[in-house]
Short mmCIF file of N, CA and C in Angstrom, two decimals:
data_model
loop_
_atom_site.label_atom_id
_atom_site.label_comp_id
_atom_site.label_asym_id
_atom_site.label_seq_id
_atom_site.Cartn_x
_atom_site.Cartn_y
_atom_site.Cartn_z
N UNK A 1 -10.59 3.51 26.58
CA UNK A 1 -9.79 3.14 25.43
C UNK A 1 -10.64 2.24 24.53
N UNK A 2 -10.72 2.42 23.29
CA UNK A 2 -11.27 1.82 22.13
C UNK A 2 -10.25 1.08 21.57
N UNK A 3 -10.91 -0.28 21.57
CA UNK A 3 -9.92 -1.42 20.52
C UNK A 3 -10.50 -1.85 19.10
N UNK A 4 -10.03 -1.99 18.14
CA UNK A 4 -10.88 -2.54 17.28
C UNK A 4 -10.13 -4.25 16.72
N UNK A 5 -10.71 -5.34 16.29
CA UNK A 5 -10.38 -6.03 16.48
C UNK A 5 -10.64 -7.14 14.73
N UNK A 6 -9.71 -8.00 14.79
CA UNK A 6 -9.85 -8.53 13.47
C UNK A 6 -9.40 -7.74 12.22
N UNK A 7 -8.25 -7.47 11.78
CA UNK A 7 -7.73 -6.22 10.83
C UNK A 7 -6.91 -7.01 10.29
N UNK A 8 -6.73 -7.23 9.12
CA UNK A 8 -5.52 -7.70 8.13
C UNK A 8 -4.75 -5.97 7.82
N UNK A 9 -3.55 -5.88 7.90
CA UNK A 9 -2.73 -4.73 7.45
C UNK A 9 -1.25 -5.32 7.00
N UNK A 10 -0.90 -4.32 5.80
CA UNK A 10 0.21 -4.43 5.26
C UNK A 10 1.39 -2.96 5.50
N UNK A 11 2.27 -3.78 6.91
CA UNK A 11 3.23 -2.21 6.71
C UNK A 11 3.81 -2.29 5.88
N UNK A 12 4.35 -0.76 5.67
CA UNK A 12 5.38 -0.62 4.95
C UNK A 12 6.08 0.83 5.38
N UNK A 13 7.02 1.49 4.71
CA UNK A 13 8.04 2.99 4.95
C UNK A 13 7.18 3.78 4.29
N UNK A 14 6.27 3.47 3.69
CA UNK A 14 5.33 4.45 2.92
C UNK A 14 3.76 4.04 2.81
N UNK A 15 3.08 5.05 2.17
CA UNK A 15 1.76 4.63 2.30
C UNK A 15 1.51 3.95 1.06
N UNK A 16 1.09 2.69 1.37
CA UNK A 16 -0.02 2.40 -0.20
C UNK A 16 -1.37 1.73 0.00
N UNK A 17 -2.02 2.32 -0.90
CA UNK A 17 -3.46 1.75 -0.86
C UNK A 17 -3.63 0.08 -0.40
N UNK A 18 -4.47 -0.34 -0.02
CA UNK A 18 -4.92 -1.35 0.38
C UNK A 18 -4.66 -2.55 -0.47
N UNK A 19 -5.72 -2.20 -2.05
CA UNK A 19 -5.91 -3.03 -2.97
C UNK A 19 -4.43 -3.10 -3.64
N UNK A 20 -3.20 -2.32 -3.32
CA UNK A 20 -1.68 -3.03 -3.60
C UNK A 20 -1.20 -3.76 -3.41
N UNK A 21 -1.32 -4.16 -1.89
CA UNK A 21 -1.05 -5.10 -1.19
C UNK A 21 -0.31 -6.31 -1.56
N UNK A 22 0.58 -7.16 -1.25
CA UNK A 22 1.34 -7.85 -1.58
C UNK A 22 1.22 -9.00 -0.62
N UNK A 23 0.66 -8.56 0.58
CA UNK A 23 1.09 -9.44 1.64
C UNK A 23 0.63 -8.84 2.75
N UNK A 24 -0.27 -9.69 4.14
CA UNK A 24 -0.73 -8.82 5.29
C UNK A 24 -0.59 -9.43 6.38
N UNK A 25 -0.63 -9.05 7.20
CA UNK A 25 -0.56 -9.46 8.63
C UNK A 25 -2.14 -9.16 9.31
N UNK A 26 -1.95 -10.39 9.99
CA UNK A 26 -3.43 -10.27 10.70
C UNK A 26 -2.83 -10.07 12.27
N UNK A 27 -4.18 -8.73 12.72
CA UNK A 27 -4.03 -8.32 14.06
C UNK A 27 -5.42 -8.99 14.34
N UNK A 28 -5.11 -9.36 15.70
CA UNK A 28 -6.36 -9.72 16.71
C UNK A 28 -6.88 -8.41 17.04
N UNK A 29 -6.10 -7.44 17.87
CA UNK A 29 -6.95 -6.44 18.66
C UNK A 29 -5.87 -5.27 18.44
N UNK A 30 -6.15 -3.84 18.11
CA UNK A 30 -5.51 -2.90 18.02
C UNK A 30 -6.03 -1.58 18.73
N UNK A 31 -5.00 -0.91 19.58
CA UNK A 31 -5.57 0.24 20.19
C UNK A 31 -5.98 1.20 19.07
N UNK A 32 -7.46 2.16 19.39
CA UNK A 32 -7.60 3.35 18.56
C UNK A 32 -7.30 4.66 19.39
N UNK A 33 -6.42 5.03 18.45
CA UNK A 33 -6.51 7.01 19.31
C UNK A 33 -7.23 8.02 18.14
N UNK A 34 -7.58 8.85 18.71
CA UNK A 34 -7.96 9.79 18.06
C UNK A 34 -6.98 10.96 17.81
N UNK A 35 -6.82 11.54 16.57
CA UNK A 35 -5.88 12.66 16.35
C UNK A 35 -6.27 13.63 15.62
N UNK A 36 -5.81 14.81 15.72
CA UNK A 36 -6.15 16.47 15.07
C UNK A 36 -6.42 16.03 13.55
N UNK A 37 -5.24 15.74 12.93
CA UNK A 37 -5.22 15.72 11.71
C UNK A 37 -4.31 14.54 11.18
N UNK A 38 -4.06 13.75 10.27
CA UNK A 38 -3.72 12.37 9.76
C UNK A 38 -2.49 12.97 9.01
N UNK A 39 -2.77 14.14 8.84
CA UNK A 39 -1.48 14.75 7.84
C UNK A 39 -0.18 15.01 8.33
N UNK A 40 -0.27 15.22 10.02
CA UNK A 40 0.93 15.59 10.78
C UNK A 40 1.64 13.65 10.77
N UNK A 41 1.27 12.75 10.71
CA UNK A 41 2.29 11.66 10.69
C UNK A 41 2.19 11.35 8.96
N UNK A 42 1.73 11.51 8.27
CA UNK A 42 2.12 11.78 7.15
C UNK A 42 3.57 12.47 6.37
N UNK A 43 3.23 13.50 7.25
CA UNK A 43 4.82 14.90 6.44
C UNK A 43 5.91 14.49 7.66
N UNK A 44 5.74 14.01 8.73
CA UNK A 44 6.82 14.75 9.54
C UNK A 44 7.11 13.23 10.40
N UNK A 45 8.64 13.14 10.49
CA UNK A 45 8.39 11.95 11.88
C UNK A 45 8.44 12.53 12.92
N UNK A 46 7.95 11.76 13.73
CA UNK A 46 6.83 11.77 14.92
C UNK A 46 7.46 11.02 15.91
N UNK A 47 7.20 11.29 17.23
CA UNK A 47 7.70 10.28 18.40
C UNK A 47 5.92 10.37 18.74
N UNK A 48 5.65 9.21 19.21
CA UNK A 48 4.42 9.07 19.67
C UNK A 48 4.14 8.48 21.16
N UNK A 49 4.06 8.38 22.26
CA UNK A 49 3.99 8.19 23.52
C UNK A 49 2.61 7.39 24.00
N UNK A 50 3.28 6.42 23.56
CA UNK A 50 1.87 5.24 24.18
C UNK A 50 2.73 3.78 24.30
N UNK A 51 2.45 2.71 25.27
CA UNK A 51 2.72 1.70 25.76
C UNK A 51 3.01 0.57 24.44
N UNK A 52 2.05 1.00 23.36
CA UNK A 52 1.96 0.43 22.19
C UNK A 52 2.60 0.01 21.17
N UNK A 53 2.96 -1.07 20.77
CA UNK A 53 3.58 -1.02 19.55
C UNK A 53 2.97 -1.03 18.16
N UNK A 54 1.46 -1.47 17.87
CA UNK A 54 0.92 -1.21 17.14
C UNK A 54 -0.43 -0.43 17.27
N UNK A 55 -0.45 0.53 16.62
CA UNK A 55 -1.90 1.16 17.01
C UNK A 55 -2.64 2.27 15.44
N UNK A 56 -3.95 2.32 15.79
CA UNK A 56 -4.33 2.74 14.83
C UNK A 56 -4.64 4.35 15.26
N UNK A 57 -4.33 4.87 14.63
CA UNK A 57 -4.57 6.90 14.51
C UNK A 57 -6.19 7.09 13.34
N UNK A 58 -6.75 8.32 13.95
CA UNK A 58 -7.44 8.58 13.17
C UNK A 58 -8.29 9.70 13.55
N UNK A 59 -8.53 10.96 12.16
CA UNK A 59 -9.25 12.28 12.66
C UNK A 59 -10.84 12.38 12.52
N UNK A 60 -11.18 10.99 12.16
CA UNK A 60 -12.51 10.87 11.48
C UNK A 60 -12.68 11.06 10.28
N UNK A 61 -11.68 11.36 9.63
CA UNK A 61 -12.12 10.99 8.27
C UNK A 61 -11.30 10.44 7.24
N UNK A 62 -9.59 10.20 8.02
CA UNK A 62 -8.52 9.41 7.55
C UNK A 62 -8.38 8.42 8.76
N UNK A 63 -7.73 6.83 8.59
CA UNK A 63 -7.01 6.27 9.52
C UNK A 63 -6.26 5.74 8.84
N UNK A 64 -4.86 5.59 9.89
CA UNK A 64 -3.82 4.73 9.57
C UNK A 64 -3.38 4.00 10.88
N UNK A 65 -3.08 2.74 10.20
CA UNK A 65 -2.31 1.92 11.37
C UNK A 65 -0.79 2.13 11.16
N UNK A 66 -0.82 2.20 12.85
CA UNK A 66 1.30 2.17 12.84
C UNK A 66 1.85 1.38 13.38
N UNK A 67 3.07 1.32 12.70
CA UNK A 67 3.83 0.06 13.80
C UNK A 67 5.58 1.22 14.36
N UNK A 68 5.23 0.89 15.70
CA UNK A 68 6.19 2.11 16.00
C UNK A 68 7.27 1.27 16.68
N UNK A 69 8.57 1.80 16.65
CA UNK A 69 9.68 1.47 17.36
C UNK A 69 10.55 2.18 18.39
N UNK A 70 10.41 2.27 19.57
CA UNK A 70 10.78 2.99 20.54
C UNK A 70 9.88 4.52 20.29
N UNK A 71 8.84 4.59 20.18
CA UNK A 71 7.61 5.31 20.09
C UNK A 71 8.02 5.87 19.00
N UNK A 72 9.08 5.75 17.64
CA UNK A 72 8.90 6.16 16.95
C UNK A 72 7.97 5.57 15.89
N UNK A 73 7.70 6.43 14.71
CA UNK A 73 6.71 5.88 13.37
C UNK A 73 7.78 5.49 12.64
N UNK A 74 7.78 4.01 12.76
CA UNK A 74 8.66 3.39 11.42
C UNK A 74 8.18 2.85 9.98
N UNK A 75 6.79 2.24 10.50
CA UNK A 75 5.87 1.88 9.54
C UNK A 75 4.83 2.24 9.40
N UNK A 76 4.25 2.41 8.06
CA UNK A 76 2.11 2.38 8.28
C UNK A 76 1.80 1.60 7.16
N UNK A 77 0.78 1.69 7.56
CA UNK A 77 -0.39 0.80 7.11
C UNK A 77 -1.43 1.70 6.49
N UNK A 78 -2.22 1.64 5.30
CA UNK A 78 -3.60 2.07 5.24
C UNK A 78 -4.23 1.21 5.47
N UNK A 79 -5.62 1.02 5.49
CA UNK A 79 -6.75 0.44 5.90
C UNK A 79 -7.46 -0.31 5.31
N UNK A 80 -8.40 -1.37 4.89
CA UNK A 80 -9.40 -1.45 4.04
C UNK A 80 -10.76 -0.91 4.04
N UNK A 81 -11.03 -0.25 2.89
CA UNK A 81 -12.39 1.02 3.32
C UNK A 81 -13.40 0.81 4.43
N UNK A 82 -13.89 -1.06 4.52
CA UNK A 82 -14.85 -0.94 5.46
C UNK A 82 -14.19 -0.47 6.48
N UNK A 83 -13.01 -1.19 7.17
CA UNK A 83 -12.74 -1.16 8.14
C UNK A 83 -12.19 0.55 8.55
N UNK A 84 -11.79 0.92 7.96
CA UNK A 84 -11.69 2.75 8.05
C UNK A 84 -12.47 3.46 8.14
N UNK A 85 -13.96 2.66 7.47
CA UNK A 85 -15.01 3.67 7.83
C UNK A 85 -15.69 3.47 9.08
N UNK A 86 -15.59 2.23 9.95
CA UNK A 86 -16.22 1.63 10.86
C UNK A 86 -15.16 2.47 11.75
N UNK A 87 -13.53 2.51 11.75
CA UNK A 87 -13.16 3.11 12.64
C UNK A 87 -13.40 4.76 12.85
N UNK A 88 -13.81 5.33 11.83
CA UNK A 88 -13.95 6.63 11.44
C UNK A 88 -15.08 7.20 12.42
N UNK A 89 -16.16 6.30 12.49
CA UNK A 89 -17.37 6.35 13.42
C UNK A 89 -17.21 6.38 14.56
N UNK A 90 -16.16 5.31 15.09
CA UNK A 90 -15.94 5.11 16.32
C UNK A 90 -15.21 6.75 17.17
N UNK A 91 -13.92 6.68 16.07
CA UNK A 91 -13.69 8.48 17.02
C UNK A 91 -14.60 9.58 17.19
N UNK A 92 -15.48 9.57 16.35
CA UNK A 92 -16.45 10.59 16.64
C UNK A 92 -16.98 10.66 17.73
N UNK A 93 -16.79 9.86 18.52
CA UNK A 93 -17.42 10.17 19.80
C UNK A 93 -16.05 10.22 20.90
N UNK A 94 -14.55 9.76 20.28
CA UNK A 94 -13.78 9.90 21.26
C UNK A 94 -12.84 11.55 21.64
N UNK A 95 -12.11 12.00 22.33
CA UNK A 95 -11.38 12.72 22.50
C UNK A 95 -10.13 11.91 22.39
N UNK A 96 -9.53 13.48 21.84
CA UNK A 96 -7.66 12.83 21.48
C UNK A 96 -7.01 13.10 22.84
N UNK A 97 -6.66 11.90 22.77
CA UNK A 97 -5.41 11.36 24.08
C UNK A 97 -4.37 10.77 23.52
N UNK A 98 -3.76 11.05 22.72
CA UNK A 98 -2.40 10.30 21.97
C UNK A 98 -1.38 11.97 22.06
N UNK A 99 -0.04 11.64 22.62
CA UNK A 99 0.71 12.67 22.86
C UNK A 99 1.99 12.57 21.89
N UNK A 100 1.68 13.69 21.09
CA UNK A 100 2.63 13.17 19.30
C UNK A 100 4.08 14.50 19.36
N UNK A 101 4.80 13.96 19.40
CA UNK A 101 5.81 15.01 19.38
C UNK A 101 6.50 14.99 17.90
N UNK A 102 6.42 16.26 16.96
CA UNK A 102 6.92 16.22 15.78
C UNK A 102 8.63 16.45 15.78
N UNK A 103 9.00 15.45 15.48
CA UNK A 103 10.86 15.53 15.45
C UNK A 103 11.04 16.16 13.70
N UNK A 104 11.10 16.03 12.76
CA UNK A 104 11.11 16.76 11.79
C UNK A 104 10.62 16.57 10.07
N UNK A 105 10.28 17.63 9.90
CA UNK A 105 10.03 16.92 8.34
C UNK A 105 9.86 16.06 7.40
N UNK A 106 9.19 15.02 7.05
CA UNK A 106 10.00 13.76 6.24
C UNK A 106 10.55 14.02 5.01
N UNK A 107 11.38 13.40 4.54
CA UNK A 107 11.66 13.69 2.95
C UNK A 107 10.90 12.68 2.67
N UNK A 108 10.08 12.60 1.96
CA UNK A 108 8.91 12.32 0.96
C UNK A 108 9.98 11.11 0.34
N UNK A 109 9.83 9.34 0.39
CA UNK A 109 10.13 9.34 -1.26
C UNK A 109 8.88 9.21 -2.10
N UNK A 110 10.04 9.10 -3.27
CA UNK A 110 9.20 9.04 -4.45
C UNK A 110 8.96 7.75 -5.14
N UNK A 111 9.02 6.81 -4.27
CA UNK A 111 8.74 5.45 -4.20
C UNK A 111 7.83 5.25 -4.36
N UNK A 112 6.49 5.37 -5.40
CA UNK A 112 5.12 4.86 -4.70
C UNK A 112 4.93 3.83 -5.72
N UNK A 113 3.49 3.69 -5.61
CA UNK A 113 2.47 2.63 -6.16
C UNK A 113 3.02 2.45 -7.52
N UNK A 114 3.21 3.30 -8.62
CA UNK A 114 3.87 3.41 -9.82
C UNK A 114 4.88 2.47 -9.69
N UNK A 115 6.07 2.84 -9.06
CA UNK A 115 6.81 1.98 -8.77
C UNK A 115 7.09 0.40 -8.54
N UNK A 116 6.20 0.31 -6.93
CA UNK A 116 5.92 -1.13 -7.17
C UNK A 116 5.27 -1.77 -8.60
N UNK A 117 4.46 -1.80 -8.90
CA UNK A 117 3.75 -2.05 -9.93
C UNK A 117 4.74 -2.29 -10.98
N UNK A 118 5.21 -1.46 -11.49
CA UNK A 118 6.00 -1.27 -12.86
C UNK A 118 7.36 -3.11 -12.19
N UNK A 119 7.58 -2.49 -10.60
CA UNK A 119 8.81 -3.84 -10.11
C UNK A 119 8.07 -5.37 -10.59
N UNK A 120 6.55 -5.10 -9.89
CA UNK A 120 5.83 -6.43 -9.88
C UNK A 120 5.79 -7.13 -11.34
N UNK A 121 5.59 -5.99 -12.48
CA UNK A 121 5.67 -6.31 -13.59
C UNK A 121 7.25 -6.94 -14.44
N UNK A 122 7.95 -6.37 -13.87
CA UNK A 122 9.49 -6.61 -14.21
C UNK A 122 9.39 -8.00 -13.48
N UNK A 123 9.12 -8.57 -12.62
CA UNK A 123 9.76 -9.74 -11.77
C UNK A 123 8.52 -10.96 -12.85
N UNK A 124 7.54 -10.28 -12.65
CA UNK A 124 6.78 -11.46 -13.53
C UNK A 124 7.36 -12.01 -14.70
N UNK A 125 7.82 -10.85 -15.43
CA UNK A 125 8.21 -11.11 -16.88
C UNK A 125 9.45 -12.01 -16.54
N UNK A 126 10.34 -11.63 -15.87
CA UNK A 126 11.55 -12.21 -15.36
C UNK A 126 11.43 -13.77 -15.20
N UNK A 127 10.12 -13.99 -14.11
CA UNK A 127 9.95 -15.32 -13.61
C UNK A 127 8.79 -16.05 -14.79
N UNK A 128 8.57 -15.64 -15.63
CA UNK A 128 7.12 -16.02 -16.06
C UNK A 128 7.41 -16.92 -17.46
N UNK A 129 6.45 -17.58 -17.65
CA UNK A 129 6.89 -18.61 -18.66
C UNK A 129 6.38 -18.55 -20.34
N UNK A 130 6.72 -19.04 -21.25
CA UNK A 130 6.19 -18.08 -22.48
C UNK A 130 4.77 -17.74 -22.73
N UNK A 131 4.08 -18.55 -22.38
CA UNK A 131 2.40 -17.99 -22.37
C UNK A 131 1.88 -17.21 -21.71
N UNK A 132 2.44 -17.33 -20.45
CA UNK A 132 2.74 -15.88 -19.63
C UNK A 132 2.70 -14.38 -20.33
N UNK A 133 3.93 -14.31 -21.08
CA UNK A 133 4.81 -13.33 -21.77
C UNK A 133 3.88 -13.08 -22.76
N UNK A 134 3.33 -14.43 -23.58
CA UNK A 134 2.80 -14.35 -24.91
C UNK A 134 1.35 -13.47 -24.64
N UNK A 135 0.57 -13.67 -23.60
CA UNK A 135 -0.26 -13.53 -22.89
C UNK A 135 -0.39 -12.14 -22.65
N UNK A 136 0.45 -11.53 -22.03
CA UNK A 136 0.83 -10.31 -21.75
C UNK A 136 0.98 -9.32 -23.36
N UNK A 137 1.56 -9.68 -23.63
CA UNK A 137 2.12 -9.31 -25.05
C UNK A 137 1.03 -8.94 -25.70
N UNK A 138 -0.09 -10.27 -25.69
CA UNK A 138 -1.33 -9.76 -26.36
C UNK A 138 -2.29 -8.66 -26.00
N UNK A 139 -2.18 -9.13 -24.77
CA UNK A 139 -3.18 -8.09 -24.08
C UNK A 139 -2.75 -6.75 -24.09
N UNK A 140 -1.57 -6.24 -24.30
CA UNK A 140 -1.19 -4.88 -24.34
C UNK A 140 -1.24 -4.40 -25.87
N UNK A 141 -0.55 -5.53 -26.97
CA UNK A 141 -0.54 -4.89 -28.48
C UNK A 141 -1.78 -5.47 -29.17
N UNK A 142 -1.90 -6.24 -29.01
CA UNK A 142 -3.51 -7.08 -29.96
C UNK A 142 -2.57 -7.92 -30.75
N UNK A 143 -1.14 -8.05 -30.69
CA UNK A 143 -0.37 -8.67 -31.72
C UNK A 143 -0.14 -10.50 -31.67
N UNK A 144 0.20 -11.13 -32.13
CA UNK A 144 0.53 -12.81 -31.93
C UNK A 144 1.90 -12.63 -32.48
N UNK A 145 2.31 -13.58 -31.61
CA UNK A 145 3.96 -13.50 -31.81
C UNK A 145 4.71 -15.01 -31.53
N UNK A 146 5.51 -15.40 -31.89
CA UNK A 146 5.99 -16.52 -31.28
C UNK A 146 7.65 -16.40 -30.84
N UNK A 147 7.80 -14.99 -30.97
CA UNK A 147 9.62 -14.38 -30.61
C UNK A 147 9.41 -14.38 -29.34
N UNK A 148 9.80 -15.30 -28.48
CA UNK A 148 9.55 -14.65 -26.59
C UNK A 148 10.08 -13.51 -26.34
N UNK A 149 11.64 -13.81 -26.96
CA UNK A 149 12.76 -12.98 -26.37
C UNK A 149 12.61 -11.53 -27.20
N UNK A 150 12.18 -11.64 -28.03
CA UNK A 150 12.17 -9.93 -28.55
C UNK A 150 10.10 -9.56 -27.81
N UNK A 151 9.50 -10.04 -27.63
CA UNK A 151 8.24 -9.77 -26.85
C UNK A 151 8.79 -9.81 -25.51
N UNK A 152 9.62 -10.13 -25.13
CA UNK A 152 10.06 -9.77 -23.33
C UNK A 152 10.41 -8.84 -23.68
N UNK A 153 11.73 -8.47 -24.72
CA UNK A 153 12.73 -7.21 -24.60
C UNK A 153 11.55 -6.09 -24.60
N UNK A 154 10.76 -5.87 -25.38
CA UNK A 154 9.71 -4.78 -25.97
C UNK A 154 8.55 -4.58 -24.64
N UNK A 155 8.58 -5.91 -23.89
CA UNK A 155 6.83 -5.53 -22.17
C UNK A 155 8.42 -4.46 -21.81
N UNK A 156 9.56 -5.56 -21.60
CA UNK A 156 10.23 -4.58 -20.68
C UNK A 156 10.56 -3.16 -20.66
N UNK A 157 10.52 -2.76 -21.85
CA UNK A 157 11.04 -1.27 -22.57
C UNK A 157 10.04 -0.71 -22.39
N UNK A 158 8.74 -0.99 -22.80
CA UNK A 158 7.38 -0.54 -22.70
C UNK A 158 7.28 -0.40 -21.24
N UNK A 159 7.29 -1.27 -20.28
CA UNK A 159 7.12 -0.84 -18.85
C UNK A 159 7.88 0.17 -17.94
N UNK A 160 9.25 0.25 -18.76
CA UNK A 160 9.96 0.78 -17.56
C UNK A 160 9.84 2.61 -18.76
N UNK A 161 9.41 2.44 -19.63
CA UNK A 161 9.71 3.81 -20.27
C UNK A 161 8.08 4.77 -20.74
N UNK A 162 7.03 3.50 -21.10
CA UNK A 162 5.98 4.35 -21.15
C UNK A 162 4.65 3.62 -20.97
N UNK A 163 4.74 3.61 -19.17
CA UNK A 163 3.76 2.73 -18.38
C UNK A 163 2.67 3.95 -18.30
N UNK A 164 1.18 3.35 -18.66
CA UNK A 164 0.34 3.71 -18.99
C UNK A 164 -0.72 2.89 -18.14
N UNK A 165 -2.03 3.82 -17.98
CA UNK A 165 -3.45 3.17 -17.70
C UNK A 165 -3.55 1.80 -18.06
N UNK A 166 -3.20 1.24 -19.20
CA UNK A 166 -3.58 -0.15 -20.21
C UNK A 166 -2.73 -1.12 -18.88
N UNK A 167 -1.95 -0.84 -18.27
CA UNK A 167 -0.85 -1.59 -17.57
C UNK A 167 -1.44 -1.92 -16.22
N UNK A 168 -2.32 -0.52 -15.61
CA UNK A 168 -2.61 -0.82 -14.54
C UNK A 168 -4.37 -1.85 -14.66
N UNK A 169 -4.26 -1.98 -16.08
CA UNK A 169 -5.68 -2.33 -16.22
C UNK A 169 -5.67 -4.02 -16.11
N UNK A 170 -4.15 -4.52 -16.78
CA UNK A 170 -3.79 -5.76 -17.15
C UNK A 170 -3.47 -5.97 -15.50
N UNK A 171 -2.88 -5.34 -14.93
CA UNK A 171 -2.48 -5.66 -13.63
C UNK A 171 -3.89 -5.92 -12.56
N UNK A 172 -4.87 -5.28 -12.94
CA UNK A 172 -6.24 -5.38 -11.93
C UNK A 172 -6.38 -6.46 -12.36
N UNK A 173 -6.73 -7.26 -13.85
CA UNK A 173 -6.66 -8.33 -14.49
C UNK A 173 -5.85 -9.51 -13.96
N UNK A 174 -4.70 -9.66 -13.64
CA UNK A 174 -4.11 -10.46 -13.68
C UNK A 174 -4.10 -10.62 -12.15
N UNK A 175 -3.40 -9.78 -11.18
CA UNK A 175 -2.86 -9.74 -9.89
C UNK A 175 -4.54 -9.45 -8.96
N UNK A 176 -4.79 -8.36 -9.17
CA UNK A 176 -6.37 -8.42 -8.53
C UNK A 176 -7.43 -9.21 -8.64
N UNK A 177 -7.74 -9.62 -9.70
CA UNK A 177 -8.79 -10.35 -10.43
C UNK A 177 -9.70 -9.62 -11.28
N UNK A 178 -9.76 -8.59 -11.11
CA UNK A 178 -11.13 -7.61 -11.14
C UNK A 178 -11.12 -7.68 -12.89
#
């Protein structure tokens, strides 16, 4: 059995990239299994049969961490690239021993990254103070304004009706750093 050890992960009911992240949990040590394909706990829930409650899956060239509840998949995790690629190496030399029983289909939501994002943006504006707003305001129109309340009404209309590249750019900006 292969452990890998030192992993910050963020579950959640769905997958999102790493750099979304909101919030993580640090693991000391996590079992690795090796699996066919990353796509079967992707589409379908899964009963999975291991002692484990958290463990990481992977076909060598996807991994995900899970957090399972009575061997079912309740949560995952993606990875951060190093650490996905370091585990990616490691199965290559293992055989799959993880025993996955597909219970049925998932319905997909349509909850993703878009989503959060567009929420994260709504709660800022919500909680955020006029230079904040004013701030924002600029960076999306090039405009100066000193109306808060009609520059809130207009991020908000603009975000929830025609969220664009420029949004996720202010957001790497602001929330990422980058």
């Amino acid at each position: 059995m292969q452990f890998y050890y030192d992993i910050d992960l963020h579950f959640d009911e769905y997958y999102i990239n790493y750099y979304l992240w909101d919030s993580v949990e640090h693991f000391n040590r996590l079992p690795i299994f090796k699996i066919s394909n990353i796509r079967i706990i992707l589409d379908n829930e899964v009963l999975i049969k291991t002692d484990y409650k958290n463990i990481i899956v992977s076909d060598g060239v996807s991994s995900l961490a899970l957090e399972l509840i009575n061997n079912k998949v309740s949560f995952i995790s993606s990875l951060p690239y190093k650490d996905e690629f370091k585990i990616n190496k490691i199965v290559m030399d293992m055989d799959e021993t993880l025993d996955i029983e597909k219970l049925k289909k998932k319905n997909l939501k349509l909850n993703n990254n878009l989503t959060k994002v567009k929420n994260i943006y709504l709660n800022m504006l919500e909680d955020g103070n006029e230079y904040f707003i004013k701030y924002i305001y600029y960076e999306l129109t090039g405009k100066l304004s000193n109306n808060i309340k009609s520059m809130k009404k207009y991020l908000i209309d603009e975000i929830k009706n025609n969220f664009c590249d420029k949004y996720y750019q202010l957001y790497d900006k602001i929330i990422i750093g980058d």
